[in-house]
PDB file of C-alpha atoms in Angstrom:
ATOM      1  CA  MET A 197     -91.425-151.791 100.198  1.00 52.00           C
ATOM      2  CA  ARG A 198     -87.670-151.372 100.516  1.00 54.00           C
ATOM      3  CA  HIS A 199     -85.604-151.549  97.345  1.00 61.00           C
ATOM      4  CA  SER A 200     -81.984-152.656  97.181  1.00 73.00           C
ATOM      5  CA  ASP A 201     -79.636-149.782  97.794  1.00 85.00           C
ATOM      6  CA  ILE A 202     -76.985-148.402  95.467  1.00 91.00           C
ATOM      7  CA  GLY A 203     -74.205-149.919  97.537  1.00 88.00           C
ATOM      8  CA  THR A 204     -75.196-153.389  96.292  1.00 87.00           C
ATOM      9  CA  VAL A 205     -74.688-152.591  92.597  1.00 89.00           C
ATOM     10  CA  MET A 206     -72.180-149.718  92.436  1.00 93.00           C
ATOM     11  CA  THR A 207     -68.552-150.060  91.327  1.00 92.00           C
ATOM     12  CA  PRO A 208     -66.381-149.151  94.341  1.00 93.00           C
ATOM     13  CA  ASP A 209     -63.096-148.699  92.462  1.00 92.00           C
ATOM     14  CA  VAL A 210     -63.599-145.371  90.734  1.00 94.00           C
ATOM     15  CA  ILE A 211     -61.290-143.664  88.270  1.00 95.00           C
ATOM     16  CA  ARG A 212     -61.313-140.095  89.520  1.00 96.00           C
ATOM     17  CA  ILE A 213     -59.555-136.882  88.591  1.00 97.00           C
ATOM     18  CA  TRP A 214     -58.842-133.565  90.270  1.00 97.00           C
ATOM     19  CA  ARG A 215     -59.510-129.968  89.332  1.00 95.00           C
ATOM     20  CA  GLU A 216     -55.883-129.534  88.208  1.00 96.00           C
ATOM     21  CA  THR A 217     -55.781-132.678  86.009  1.00 96.00           C
ATOM     22  CA  PRO A 218     -54.631-131.563  82.504  1.00 95.00           C
ATOM     23  CA  PHE A 219     -57.019-131.869  79.576  1.00 92.00           C
ATOM     24  CA  LYS A 220     -54.880-134.422  77.733  1.00 93.00           C
ATOM     25  CA  GLU A 221     -54.662-136.598  80.858  1.00 95.00           C
ATOM     26  CA  VAL A 222     -58.447-136.538  81.092  1.00 94.00           C
ATOM     27  CA  VAL A 223     -58.747-137.771  77.509  1.00 93.00           C
ATOM     28  CA  ARG A 224     -56.066-140.418  78.072  1.00 95.00           C
ATOM     29  CA  LEU A 225     -57.866-141.837  81.125  1.00 95.00           C
ATOM     30  CA  LEU A 226     -61.206-141.963  79.331  1.00 94.00           C
ATOM     31  CA  ALA A 227     -59.638-143.860  76.432  1.00 93.00           C
ATOM     32  CA  GLN A 228     -57.412-146.140  78.531  1.00 95.00           C
ATOM     33  CA  HIS A 229     -60.181-147.312  80.854  1.00 94.00           C
ATOM     34  CA  ARG A 230     -62.893-147.271  78.166  1.00 92.00           C
ATOM     35  CA  ILE A 231     -65.256-145.225  80.309  1.00 91.00           C
ATOM     36  CA  SER A 232     -67.595-142.425  79.321  1.00 89.00           C
ATOM     37  CA  GLY A 233     -67.077-140.153  82.308  1.00 92.00           C
ATOM     38  CA  MET A 234     -65.220-139.513  85.574  1.00 95.00           C
ATOM     39  CA  PRO A 235     -65.963-137.639  88.784  1.00 96.00           C
ATOM     40  CA  VAL A 236     -63.810-134.669  89.737  1.00 97.00           C
ATOM     41  CA  VAL A 237     -62.909-134.559  93.441  1.00 97.00           C
ATOM     42  CA  ASP A 238     -61.224-132.099  95.777  1.00 96.00           C
ATOM     43  CA  ASP A 239     -58.480-132.859  98.320  1.00 95.00           C
ATOM     44  CA  GLU A 240     -61.068-134.328 100.699  1.00 95.00           C
ATOM     45  CA  GLU A 241     -62.409-136.730  98.056  1.00 95.00           C
ATOM     46  CA  LYS A 242     -65.659-134.781  97.831  1.00 96.00           C
ATOM     47  CA  VAL A 243     -67.236-134.693  94.375  1.00 96.00           C
ATOM     48  CA  ILE A 244     -67.198-131.217  92.821  1.00 95.00           C
ATOM     49  CA  GLY A 245     -68.055-132.075  89.220  1.00 94.00           C
ATOM     50  CA  VAL A 246     -68.086-134.660  86.444  1.00 95.00           C
ATOM     51  CA  VAL A 247     -66.224-134.780  83.141  1.00 94.00           C
ATOM     52  CA  SER A 248     -67.825-136.850  80.384  1.00 90.00           C
ATOM     53  CA  GLU A 249     -67.035-137.687  76.777  1.00 89.00           C
ATOM     54  CA  SER A 250     -69.688-135.139  75.843  1.00 86.00           C
ATOM     55  CA  ASP A 251     -67.738-132.408  77.654  1.00 87.00           C
ATOM     56  CA  VAL A 252     -64.587-133.319  75.727  1.00 87.00           C
ATOM     57  CA  ILE A 253     -66.378-133.426  72.365  1.00 87.00           C
ATOM     58  CA  GLU A 254     -68.172-130.140  73.075  1.00 82.00           C
ATOM     59  CA  ARG A 255     -64.864-128.523  74.009  1.00 82.00           C
ATOM     60  CA  GLN A 256     -63.226-129.580  70.766  1.00 79.00           C
ATOM     61  CA  ALA A 257     -66.225-128.590  68.657  1.00 78.00           C
ATOM     62  CA  ARG A 258     -66.351-125.099  70.144  1.00 70.00           C
ATOM     63  CA  ALA A 259     -62.585-124.684  70.029  1.00 66.00           C
ATOM     64  CA  ALA A 260     -62.723-125.229  66.282  1.00 61.00           C
ATOM     65  CA  ASP A 261     -64.621-121.924  65.954  1.00 61.00           C
ATOM     66  CA  GLY A 262     -61.601-120.050  67.292  1.00 57.00           C
ATOM     67  CA  PRO A 263     -61.207-118.478  70.740  1.00 51.00           C
ATOM     68  CA  GLY A 264     -61.002-114.876  69.566  1.00 48.00           C
ATOM     69  CA  GLY A 265     -64.584-114.712  68.303  1.00 44.00           C
ATOM     70  CA  HIS A 266     -65.919-116.082  71.577  1.00 48.00           C
ATOM     71  CA  ARG A 267     -64.054-113.498  73.631  1.00 47.00           C
ATOM     72  CA  ARG A 268     -65.433-110.590  71.637  1.00 48.00           C
ATOM     73  CA  ARG A 269     -68.993-111.811  72.050  1.00 49.00           C
ATOM     74  CA  LEU A 270     -68.847-112.852  75.732  1.00 48.00           C
ATOM     75  CA  PRO A 271     -70.492-109.706  77.236  1.00 55.00           C
ATOM     76  CA  ARG A 272     -73.592-110.276  75.087  1.00 59.00           C
ATOM     77  CA  LEU A 273     -73.945-113.957  75.901  1.00 54.00           C
ATOM     78  CA  SER A 274     -76.083-115.553  78.594  1.00 60.00           C
ATOM     79  CA  ARG A 275     -74.426-117.125  81.618  1.00 60.00           C
ATOM     80  CA  ALA A 276     -74.820-120.615  80.124  1.00 59.00           C
ATOM     81  CA  ALA A 277     -73.325-119.446  76.827  1.00 59.00           C
ATOM     82  CA  ARG A 278     -70.382-117.838  78.632  1.00 61.00           C
ATOM     83  CA  ARG A 279     -69.722-121.083  80.498  1.00 63.00           C
ATOM     84  CA  ALA A 280     -69.830-123.009  77.225  1.00 62.00           C
ATOM     85  CA  ALA A 281     -67.435-120.544  75.613  1.00 63.00           C
ATOM     86  CA  ALA A 282     -65.056-120.800  78.569  1.00 64.00           C
ATOM     87  CA  LYS A 283     -65.200-124.600  78.304  1.00 71.00           C
ATOM     88  CA  SER A 284     -63.955-124.333  74.714  1.00 70.00           C
ATOM     89  CA  ARG A 285     -60.654-123.029  76.117  1.00 79.00           C
ATOM     90  CA  ALA A 286     -60.462-125.588  78.942  1.00 82.00           C
ATOM     91  CA  ARG A 287     -56.991-126.806  79.840  1.00 89.00           C
ATOM     92  CA  THR A 288     -57.852-128.696  83.016  1.00 93.00           C
ATOM     93  CA  ALA A 289     -60.615-130.904  84.376  1.00 93.00           C
ATOM     94  CA  GLY A 290     -61.809-128.014  86.534  1.00 92.00           C
ATOM     95  CA  ASP A 291     -62.409-125.884  83.450  1.00 90.00           C
ATOM     96  CA  LEU A 292     -63.984-128.739  81.537  1.00 91.00           C
ATOM     97  CA  MET A 293     -66.242-130.357  84.140  1.00 91.00           C
ATOM     98  CA  SER A 294     -69.990-130.029  84.498  1.00 89.00           C
ATOM     99  CA  ALA A 295     -70.809-128.711  87.952  1.00 89.00           C
ATOM    100  CA  PRO A 296     -72.330-129.075  90.423  1.00 91.00           C
ATOM    101  CA  ALA A 297     -72.219-132.839  90.148  1.00 91.00           C
ATOM    102  CA  VAL A 298     -75.408-134.876  90.302  1.00 93.00           C
ATOM    103  CA  THR A 299     -74.791-137.611  92.891  1.00 95.00           C
ATOM    104  CA  VAL A 300     -76.616-140.290  94.868  1.00 95.00           C
ATOM    105  CA  GLY A 301     -76.003-141.665  98.341  1.00 95.00           C
ATOM    106  CA  ARG A 302     -74.820-145.223  98.752  1.00 92.00           C
ATOM    107  CA  ARG A 303     -77.912-145.968 100.863  1.00 91.00           C
ATOM    108  CA  ASP A 304     -80.303-144.542  98.263  1.00 92.00           C
ATOM    109  CA  SER A 305     -82.461-147.059  96.434  1.00 87.00           C
ATOM    110  CA  ILE A 306     -81.887-148.289  92.914  1.00 87.00           C
ATOM    111  CA  VAL A 307     -85.222-146.706  92.000  1.00 83.00           C
ATOM    112  CA  THR A 308     -83.953-143.336  93.233  1.00 88.00           C
ATOM    113  CA  ALA A 309     -80.828-143.679  91.091  1.00 91.00           C
ATOM    114  CA  ALA A 310     -82.875-144.595  88.020  1.00 89.00           C
ATOM    115  CA  ARG A 311     -85.158-141.593  88.488  1.00 89.00           C
ATOM    116  CA  THR A 312     -82.182-139.293  89.028  1.00 93.00           C
ATOM    117  CA  MET A 313     -80.487-140.528  85.854  1.00 93.00           C
ATOM    118  CA  THR A 314     -83.667-140.073  83.861  1.00 91.00           C
ATOM    119  CA  GLY A 315     -84.425-136.657  85.306  1.00 92.00           C
ATOM    120  CA  HIS A 316     -80.933-135.282  84.650  1.00 92.00           C
ATOM    121  CA  HIS A 317     -80.319-137.181  81.376  1.00 90.00           C
ATOM    122  CA  VAL A 318     -77.036-138.708  82.582  1.00 89.00           C
ATOM    123  CA  LYS A 319     -75.559-142.174  82.108  1.00 89.00           C
ATOM    124  CA  ARG A 320     -73.644-142.426  85.376  1.00 91.00           C
ATOM    125  CA  LEU A 321     -73.825-141.103  88.919  1.00 95.00           C
ATOM    126  CA  PRO A 322     -71.035-140.705  91.475  1.00 96.00           C
ATOM    127  CA  VAL A 323     -71.986-142.386  94.744  1.00 97.00           C
ATOM    128  CA  VAL A 324     -71.149-140.553  97.952  1.00 96.00           C
ATOM    129  CA  ASP A 325     -71.216-141.363 101.655  1.00 94.00           C
ATOM    130  CA  GLU A 326     -72.893-139.386 104.418  1.00 92.00           C
ATOM    131  CA  THR A 327     -70.137-136.747 104.329  1.00 91.00           C
ATOM    132  CA  GLY A 328     -70.223-136.288 100.541  1.00 91.00           C
ATOM    133  CA  ARG A 329     -67.021-138.251  99.882  1.00 95.00           C
ATOM    134  CA  LEU A 330     -66.773-140.408  96.773  1.00 97.00           C
ATOM    135  CA  VAL A 331     -67.262-144.130  97.472  1.00 96.00           C
ATOM    136  CA  GLY A 332     -68.302-145.503  94.080  1.00 96.00           C
ATOM    137  CA  ILE A 333     -70.015-144.957  90.770  1.00 96.00           C
ATOM    138  CA  VAL A 334     -73.197-146.423  89.328  1.00 95.00           C
ATOM    139  CA  THR A 335     -74.082-146.645  85.634  1.00 92.00           C
ATOM    140  CA  ARG A 336     -77.171-147.540  83.664  1.00 90.00           C
ATOM    141  CA  HIS A 337     -75.645-150.966  83.099  1.00 89.00           C
ATOM    142  CA  ASP A 338     -75.371-151.489  86.859  1.00 89.00           C
ATOM    143  CA  LEU A 339     -79.056-150.681  87.335  1.00 88.00           C
ATOM    144  CA  LEU A 340     -80.037-153.182  84.655  1.00 87.00           C
ATOM    145  CA  ARG A 341     -78.392-155.936  86.688  1.00 83.00           C
ATOM    146  CA  VAL A 342     -81.353-156.046  89.077  1.00 84.00           C
ATOM    147  CA  PHE A 343     -83.338-157.728  86.311  1.00 84.00           C
ATOM    148  CA  LEU A 344     -80.822-160.583  86.314  1.00 86.00           C
ATOM    149  CA  ARG A 345     -81.841-161.656  89.816  1.00 89.00           C
ATOM    150  CA  PRO A 346     -82.622-165.402  89.997  1.00 93.00           C
ATOM    151  CA  ASP A 347     -86.332-166.238  90.032  1.00 96.00           C
ATOM    152  CA  GLU A 348     -86.013-168.091  93.333  1.00 96.00           C
ATOM    153  CA  GLU A 349     -84.430-165.046  94.949  1.00 93.00           C
ATOM    154  CA  ILE A 350     -87.307-162.855  93.760  1.00 95.00           C
ATOM    155  CA  ARG A 351     -89.854-165.399  95.000  1.00 96.00           C
ATOM    156  CA  ALA A 352     -88.231-165.531  98.432  1.00 96.00           C
ATOM    157  CA  GLU A 353     -88.354-161.741  98.742  1.00 94.00           C
ATOM    158  CA  VAL A 354     -92.003-161.525  97.711  1.00 96.00           C
ATOM    159  CA  ILE A 355     -92.916-164.074 100.374  1.00 96.00           C
ATOM    160  CA  GLU A 356     -90.706-162.711 103.151  1.00 95.00           C
ATOM    161  CA  GLU A 357     -90.908-158.942 102.545  1.00 93.00           C
ATOM    162  CA  VAL A 358     -94.395-158.560 101.076  1.00 94.00           C
ATOM    163  CA  LEU A 359     -96.486-161.284 102.676  1.00 94.00           C
ATOM    164  CA  VAL A 360     -94.815-161.837 106.043  1.00 94.00           C
ATOM    165  CA  ARG A 361     -93.088-158.592 107.092  1.00 93.00           C
ATOM    166  CA  THR A 362     -95.308-156.005 105.409  1.00 92.00           C
ATOM    167  CA  LEU A 363     -98.782-157.572 105.411  1.00 93.00           C
ATOM    168  CA  TRP A 364     -98.291-159.955 108.359  1.00 93.00           C
ATOM    169  CA  LEU A 365     -99.707-162.882 106.416  1.00 92.00           C
ATOM    170  CA  PRO A 366     -98.612-166.504 106.798  1.00 92.00           C
ATOM    171  CA  PRO A 367     -95.940-167.389 104.202  1.00 91.00           C
ATOM    172  CA  ASP A 368     -98.309-169.913 102.610  1.00 91.00           C
ATOM    173  CA  ALA A 369    -101.277-167.523 102.489  1.00 91.00           C
ATOM    174  CA  VAL A 370    -100.575-166.850  98.818  1.00 96.00           C
ATOM    175  CA  THR A 371     -98.951-169.156  96.304  1.00 97.00           C
ATOM    176  CA  VAL A 372     -96.039-167.337  94.659  1.00 97.00           C
ATOM    177  CA  SER A 373     -94.299-168.569  91.529  1.00 97.00           C
ATOM    178  CA  VAL A 374     -91.752-166.724  89.425  1.00 97.00           C
ATOM    179  CA  ARG A 375     -90.621-167.417  85.894  1.00 96.00           C
ATOM    180  CA  SER A 376     -88.255-165.148  83.952  1.00 93.00           C
ATOM    181  CA  GLY A 377     -88.991-162.346  86.399  1.00 93.00           C
ATOM    182  CA  VAL A 378     -92.779-162.636  85.998  1.00 96.00           C
ATOM    183  CA  VAL A 379     -94.472-163.187  89.354  1.00 97.00           C
ATOM    184  CA  GLU A 380     -97.726-165.168  89.481  1.00 98.00           C
ATOM    185  CA  LEU A 381     -99.890-164.857  92.589  1.00 98.00           C
ATOM    186  CA  SER A 382    -102.656-167.379  93.238  1.00 97.00           C
ATOM    187  CA  GLY A 383    -104.791-168.566  96.109  1.00 95.00           C
ATOM    188  CA  LYS A 384    -107.524-167.033  98.246  1.00 94.00           C
ATOM    189  CA  VAL A 385    -107.257-164.088 100.608  1.00 93.00           C
ATOM    190  CA  GLU A 386    -109.806-162.868 103.102  1.00 92.00           C
ATOM    191  CA  ARG A 387    -110.811-159.541 101.540  1.00 92.00           C
ATOM    192  CA  ARG A 388    -110.951-158.186  97.987  1.00 92.00           C
ATOM    193  CA  SER A 389    -109.236-154.958  99.078  1.00 92.00           C
ATOM    194  CA  GLU A 390    -106.087-156.912  99.963  1.00 93.00           C
ATOM    195  CA  ILE A 391    -105.496-158.064  96.390  1.00 94.00           C
ATOM    196  CA  PRO A 392    -104.401-154.783  94.728  1.00 94.00           C
ATOM    197  CA  ILE A 393    -102.142-154.091  97.727  1.00 95.00           C
ATOM    198  CA  ILE A 394    -100.389-157.446  97.382  1.00 96.00           C
ATOM    199  CA  VAL A 395    -100.023-157.010  93.622  1.00 96.00           C
ATOM    200  CA  ARG A 396     -98.646-153.473  93.939  1.00 94.00           C
ATOM    201  CA  LEU A 397     -96.094-154.420  96.599  1.00 94.00           C
ATOM    202  CA  ALA A 398     -94.954-157.486  94.661  1.00 95.00           C
ATOM    203  CA  SER A 399     -94.443-155.385  91.523  1.00 93.00           C
ATOM    204  CA  ARG A 400     -92.075-153.102  93.438  1.00 89.00           C
ATOM    205  CA  VAL A 401     -89.636-155.873  94.340  1.00 91.00           C
ATOM    206  CA  ASP A 402     -86.337-155.415  92.505  1.00 88.00           C
ATOM    207  CA  GLY A 403     -86.110-157.595  89.407  1.00 89.00           C
ATOM    208  CA  VAL A 404     -89.847-158.123  88.924  1.00 92.00           C
ATOM    209  CA  VAL A 405     -90.823-157.745  85.273  1.00 92.00           C
ATOM    210  CA  ALA A 406     -94.581-158.126  85.713  1.00 94.00           C
ATOM    211  CA  VAL A 407     -97.172-159.533  88.124  1.00 96.00           C
ATOM    212  CA  VAL A 408     -99.960-161.931  87.097  1.00 97.00           C
ATOM    213  CA  ASP A 409    -102.905-161.729  89.499  1.00 97.00           C
ATOM    214  CA  ARG A 410    -104.884-164.954  89.943  1.00 97.00           C
ATOM    215  CA  LEU A 411    -106.032-164.215  93.482  1.00 96.00           C
ATOM    216  CA  THR A 412    -109.580-164.699  94.743  1.00 95.00           C
ATOM    217  CA  CYS A 413    -111.206-163.660  98.010  1.00 93.00           C
ATOM    218  CA  ASP A 414    -113.784-164.676 100.614  1.00 91.00           C
ATOM    219  CA  TRP A 415    -115.270-161.223 101.096  1.00 90.00           C
ATOM    220  CA  GLU A 416    -116.072-158.569  98.485  1.00 88.00           C
ATOM    221  CA  ASP A 417    -115.440-155.706 100.880  1.00 84.00           C
ATOM    222  CA  THR A 418    -114.744-153.182  98.092  1.00 72.00           C
ATOM    223  CA  ARG A 419    -118.501-153.041  97.391  1.00 65.00           C
ATOM    224  CA  VAL A 420    -119.379-152.218 100.994  1.00 57.00           C
ATOM    225  CA  VAL A 421    -119.941-148.513 101.698  1.00 51.00           C
ATOM    226  CA  PRO A 422    -117.705-147.427 104.610  1.00 56.00           C
ATOM    227  CA  LEU A 423    -119.580-146.715 107.858  1.00 51.00           C
ATOM    228  CA  GLU A 424    -118.342-143.100 108.043  1.00 54.00           C
ATOM    229  CA  GLN A 425    -119.606-142.420 104.524  1.00 55.00           C
ATOM    230  CA  SER A 426    -122.969-144.009 105.336  1.00 49.00           C
ATOM    231  CA  LEU A 427    -123.355-141.800 108.395  1.00 47.00           C
ATOM    232  CA  ARG A 428    -122.543-138.654 106.393  1.00 58.00           C
ATOM    233  CA  THR A 429    -125.110-139.632 103.736  1.00 53.00           C
ATOM    234  CA  LEU A 430    -127.777-140.351 106.348  1.00 46.00           C
ATOM    235  CA  ALA A 431    -127.118-137.037 108.119  1.00 51.00           C
ATOM    236  CA  GLY A 432    -127.439-135.183 104.827  1.00 56.00           C
ATOM    237  CA  GLU A 433    -130.797-136.777 104.040  1.00 49.00           C
ATOM    238  CA  ARG A 434    -132.163-135.808 107.452  1.00 46.00           C
ATOM    239  CA  LEU A 435    -131.220-132.147 106.871  1.00 48.00           C
ATOM    240  CA  ARG A 436    -133.274-131.943 103.695  1.00 52.00           C
TER     241      ARG A 436
END
């Protein structure tokens, strides 16, 4: 089942900064545009890092300890600790940014973006094209918008994408109704084994909150032992 891609929900007009952007300009842009982070790009518009509010706050918190103490202890620190100490003296976006940047492609699915955000514990992701150039940004808020899809739009996709294109069933083979994102499936299909497949595919449509299964069948094929398994069992009994 194909999910909507990032290009349908991303914000194309991105506030971006460069490696040489001064620290105070970074803070000014964050405050002026009321955003929590910005991608850092090179001269080819390729994303090389991200600066977030957390980076700014961490910089100020560490700077309050005084730069001299950090310098004396640097040789004994781990690589991560040395990077954090260097960030406390950051004067530009390049010094301040978190790198490498975690990005998604504009043709990646919304599900992919959600998993990437969760896995990396970030609130936003720069969106890049096939060459790695910045084309947009997607936030958690953008991903939540899929649950605002109209019920009729969800119903149409379940019928067209799940029943017709994926399972090759007539559009009226299953009665589909949607209310507040909850899909209800009713009617009779040929085989019992088809039901969990239909339910699973319907649940993966963007915007679906839950699926209520009221389907019945003509044939309880899930109770029938497959022919290959029956032959293996029979062969085993003959060898005893």
